[in-house]
Amino acid sequence: MPKTPIKYLVAIFAIFLTGTTVQADERYDPVRNQVVIDECGACHMVFQPQMLPKKSWVKIMNDLSDHFGEDASLDASSVKLITKYLQENSADSGWRDGKFMRGLSKNSTPLRITKTPYWVREHNEEVPQRAWSDPKVKSRANCPACHRRANSGDYDDD
Ligand code: HEC
Ligand code: HEC
């Protein structure tokens, strides 16, 4: 039996690795579930679940009656369905953690994407302070104000 040269195995693994990295990190899968789109897109863009860990989504979904000062309550079956979807696609759902897990301590449960260490670092480095007070932006959570393709999960705009 001819032995498989180790370098081929390494090359195949490298392709597998980079392929997956591009998918998991450079683009965030747009939400495809219609219930999530309808219920979580009524007041703001439908945030991609890859941007928070499972436990954050669970906490958000358990507290919808007091959701950032608004009542976003839903019936029990929608809560169940949406929670499942968010968990299955969360930052820590893959075989390898997504970028939004970077620097996140084990005992912190951020309720905002804009409070995660990864988000804060990316924006502190690149966004001048005055950009946040632009009347077109209004809130840090208003991703589409700066990322035109945010809804399709593309934040890599230059
Ligand atoms: C009734 C309106 C409303 C609905 C419906 C709603 N939200 Fe929100 N949500 C808000 C408001 C208001 C904020 C705060 C926005 C801000 O700070 O600019 C917010 C903020 C958030 C944030 C934090 C954004 C950040 O990083 O700062 C997340 C995550 C979030 N919502 C998830 C959800 C999910 C998941 C659903 C569906 C179950 C949902 N929202 C449905 C009103 C709503
Ligand atoms: C005031 C404008 C502004 C707002 C609002 C904003 N961003 Fe950004 N964001 C930027 C800039 C500028 C960069 C750095 C340049 C780049 O890579 O596009 C950046 C970088 C990023 C990156 C890294 C992109 C990469 O190259 O990997 C992600 C992910 C991201 N933002 C997500 C978000 C999300 C999610 C929201 C909303 C919760 C948001 N941003 C809100 C301006 C903004």
Coordinates of C-alpha atoms and ligand atoms in Angstrom, one line a residue:
M1 CA 0.0 0.0 0.0
P2 CA 1.5 3.4 -1.0
K3 CA 1.8 5.6 2.0
T4 CA 0.1 9.0 1.8
P5 CA 2.7 11.7 2.1
I6 CA 2.0 13.8 5.2
K7 CA 2.3 17.0 3.2
Y8 CA -0.8 16.1 1.3
L9 CA -2.7 15.5 4.5
V10 CA -1.5 18.9 5.8
A11 CA -2.6 20.6 2.6
I12 CA -6.0 19.1 2.6
F13 CA -6.5 20.1 6.3
A14 CA -5.3 23.6 5.5
I15 CA -7.9 24.0 2.7
F16 CA -10.6 22.6 5.1
L17 CA -9.5 25.0 7.8
T18 CA -9.3 28.2 5.7
G19 CA -12.6 27.4 3.9
T20 CA -14.4 27.1 7.2
T21 CA -12.7 30.2 8.6
V22 CA -13.9 32.4 5.7
Q23 CA -17.4 31.1 6.2
A24 CA -17.5 31.4 9.9
D25 CA -15.6 34.7 10.4
E26 CA -15.7 37.0 7.4
R27 CA -19.4 36.9 6.8
Y28 CA -22.1 36.3 9.3
D29 CA -24.9 34.2 7.9
P30 CA -28.0 36.3 7.4
V31 CA -31.0 35.0 9.4
R32 CA -33.1 32.7 7.2
N33 CA -35.9 31.8 9.6
Q34 CA -39.0 33.7 8.8
V35 CA -40.3 33.8 12.4
V36 CA -37.0 35.3 13.6
I37 CA -37.0 37.8 10.7
D38 CA -40.6 38.9 11.5
E39 CA -40.4 39.0 15.3
C40 CA -36.8 40.2 15.7
G41 CA -36.8 42.6 12.8
A42 CA -39.8 44.7 13.7
C43 CA -37.9 47.4 15.6
H44 CA -34.3 47.0 14.4
M45 CA -32.3 45.0 11.9
V46 CA -32.3 41.2 12.5
F47 CA -29.0 40.8 14.3
Q48 CA -27.0 37.7 13.3
P49 CA -26.9 35.1 16.0
Q50 CA -23.1 34.5 15.4
M51 CA -22.5 37.7 17.3
L52 CA -23.4 36.5 20.8
P53 CA -22.9 33.3 22.8
K54 CA -25.7 30.9 23.6
K55 CA -26.2 32.1 27.1
S56 CA -26.7 35.7 26.0
W57 CA -29.4 34.7 23.6
V58 CA -31.1 32.7 26.3
K59 CA -31.0 35.6 28.7
I60 CA -32.4 38.0 26.1
M61 CA -35.2 35.6 25.2
N62 CA -36.1 35.0 28.8
D63 CA -36.5 38.7 29.4
L64 CA -38.5 40.0 26.4
S65 CA -41.0 41.9 28.5
D66 CA -38.2 44.2 29.5
H67 CA -36.2 44.4 26.3
F68 CA -33.9 47.5 26.5
G69 CA -36.8 49.4 27.9
E70 CA -39.4 48.0 25.5
D71 CA -41.9 45.2 25.7
A72 CA -41.0 42.7 23.0
S73 CA -43.0 39.8 24.5
L74 CA -44.0 36.9 22.3
D75 CA -46.1 33.8 22.7
A76 CA -44.4 30.8 24.2
S77 CA -44.1 28.8 21.0
S78 CA -42.4 31.7 19.1
V79 CA -40.0 32.2 22.1
K80 CA -39.1 28.5 22.0
L81 CA -38.5 28.4 18.2
I82 CA -36.5 31.7 18.2
T83 CA -34.4 30.7 21.2
K84 CA -33.5 27.4 19.5
Y85 CA -32.5 29.1 16.3
L86 CA -30.4 31.7 18.0
Q87 CA -28.6 29.1 20.1
E88 CA -28.0 26.8 17.1
N89 CA -26.3 29.6 15.3
S90 CA -24.6 31.4 18.2
A91 CA -21.0 32.5 18.4
D92 CA -20.1 29.4 20.3
S93 CA -22.2 26.9 18.3
G94 CA -19.6 25.7 15.8
W95 CA -16.8 23.3 16.1
R96 CA -14.6 26.4 16.5
D97 CA -15.6 29.6 18.3
G98 CA -16.5 32.6 16.2
K99 CA -14.8 36.0 16.4
F100 CA -17.3 37.3 18.8
M101 CA -16.1 34.9 21.5
R102 CA -12.7 36.6 21.5
G103 CA -11.8 38.1 24.9
L104 CA -15.2 37.2 26.3
S105 CA -14.7 36.0 29.9
K106 CA -16.4 32.8 31.0
N107 CA -18.6 34.5 33.5
S108 CA -19.8 37.4 31.4
T109 CA -23.2 37.3 29.6
P110 CA -23.4 40.4 27.4
L111 CA -26.9 41.4 26.4
R112 CA -25.6 43.7 23.7
I113 CA -23.4 42.8 20.7
T114 CA -22.0 46.4 21.1
K115 CA -20.7 45.4 24.6
T116 CA -18.7 42.4 23.5
P117 CA -14.9 42.8 23.7
Y118 CA -14.5 42.0 20.0
W119 CA -17.1 44.6 18.8
V120 CA -15.7 47.2 21.2
R121 CA -12.1 46.6 20.0
E122 CA -13.0 46.7 16.3
H123 CA -14.8 49.9 16.6
N124 CA -12.6 51.7 19.1
E125 CA -9.7 51.2 16.8
E126 CA -11.4 52.2 13.6
V127 CA -14.3 54.6 14.3
P128 CA -13.6 58.2 15.3
Q129 CA -15.6 59.4 18.3
R130 CA -17.5 62.0 16.3
A131 CA -19.0 59.3 14.0
W132 CA -21.2 58.1 16.9
S133 CA -22.8 61.5 17.3
D134 CA -23.7 61.7 13.6
P135 CA -27.5 62.2 13.6
K136 CA -27.8 59.5 10.9
V137 CA -26.3 56.9 13.3
K138 CA -28.1 57.6 16.6
S139 CA -27.1 54.4 18.2
R140 CA -24.2 52.0 18.2
A141 CA -26.8 49.3 17.5
N142 CA -27.7 50.9 14.2
C143 CA -25.3 48.7 12.3
P144 CA -26.9 49.4 8.8
A145 CA -26.1 53.2 9.2
C146 CA -22.5 52.3 8.6
H147 CA -22.5 48.8 7.2
R148 CA -24.8 49.0 4.1
R149 CA -24.8 45.2 3.7
A150 CA -25.3 44.4 7.4
N151 CA -28.6 42.7 6.7
S152 CA -26.9 40.2 4.5
G153 CA -24.2 39.6 7.1
D154 CA -21.5 41.5 5.3
Y155 CA -19.6 43.9 7.6
D156 CA -16.4 44.0 5.6
D157 CA -17.0 47.2 3.7
D158 CA -14.3 49.6 2.8
Ligands
HEC1 C1 -40.6 46.3 20.3 C2 -39.4 46.5 19.6 C3 -38.3 45.4 19.6 C4 -38.5 44.1 19.2 C5 -39.7 43.4 18.7 C6 -37.2 43.5 19.4 N1 -36.3 44.4 19.9 FE1 -34.3 44.1 20.2 N2 -34.0 46.0 20.8 C7 -35.0 46.9 20.9 C8 -34.5 48.2 21.3 C9 -35.2 49.5 21.5 C10 -33.1 48.0 21.5 C11 -32.0 49.0 21.9 C12 -31.5 49.6 20.7 C13 -30.4 50.7 20.9 O1 -29.7 50.6 21.9 O2 -30.3 51.5 19.9 C14 -32.9 46.6 21.2 C15 -31.6 46.0 21.2 C16 -31.4 44.6 20.9 C17 -30.1 44.0 21.0 C18 -28.8 44.7 21.4 C19 -28.1 45.5 20.3 C20 -26.7 46.0 20.7 O3 -25.8 45.2 20.4 O4 -26.6 47.1 21.2 C21 -30.2 42.7 20.7 C22 -29.2 41.6 20.7 C23 -31.6 42.5 20.4 N3 -32.3 43.7 20.5 C24 -32.2 41.3 20.0 C25 -33.6 41.1 19.7 C26 -34.2 39.9 19.4 C27 -33.4 38.5 19.4 C28 -35.5 40.1 19.1 C29 -36.5 39.1 18.8 C30 -36.9 38.1 19.8 C31 -35.7 41.5 19.3 N4 -34.5 42.1 19.7 C32 -36.9 42.2 19.1 C33 -36.4 46.8 20.5 C34 -36.9 45.6 20.0
HEC2 C1 -20.7 54.6 13.2 C2 -20.5 53.6 12.2 C3 -20.6 52.1 12.7 C4 -21.7 51.5 13.3 C5 -23.0 52.2 13.8 C6 -21.3 50.1 13.4 N1 -20.1 49.9 12.8 FE1 -19.2 48.1 12.6 N2 -17.5 49.0 11.9 C7 -17.5 50.4 11.5 C8 -16.1 50.7 11.0 C9 -15.7 52.0 10.4 C10 -15.4 49.4 11.0 C11 -14.0 49.2 10.6 C12 -13.8 49.2 9.1 C13 -14.4 47.9 8.5 O1 -13.8 46.9 8.6 O2 -15.4 48.0 7.8 C14 -16.3 48.4 11.6 C15 -16.0 47.1 11.8 C16 -16.9 46.1 12.1 C17 -16.7 44.7 12.0 C18 -15.3 44.1 11.7 C19 -15.3 43.9 10.2 C20 -14.2 43.1 9.6 O3 -13.5 43.6 8.8 O4 -14.1 41.9 10.0 C21 -17.8 44.1 12.4 C22 -18.0 42.6 12.5 C23 -18.8 45.1 12.7 N3 -18.2 46.3 12.5 C24 -20.1 44.8 13.1 C25 -21.0 45.8 13.5 C26 -22.3 45.5 14.1 C27 -22.8 44.2 14.3 C28 -22.9 46.8 14.3 C29 -24.2 47.0 15.0 C30 -24.4 46.3 16.2 C31 -21.9 47.8 13.9 N4 -20.8 47.2 13.4 C32 -22.1 49.2 14.0 C33 -18.5 51.3 11.7 C34 -19.7 51.1 12.4

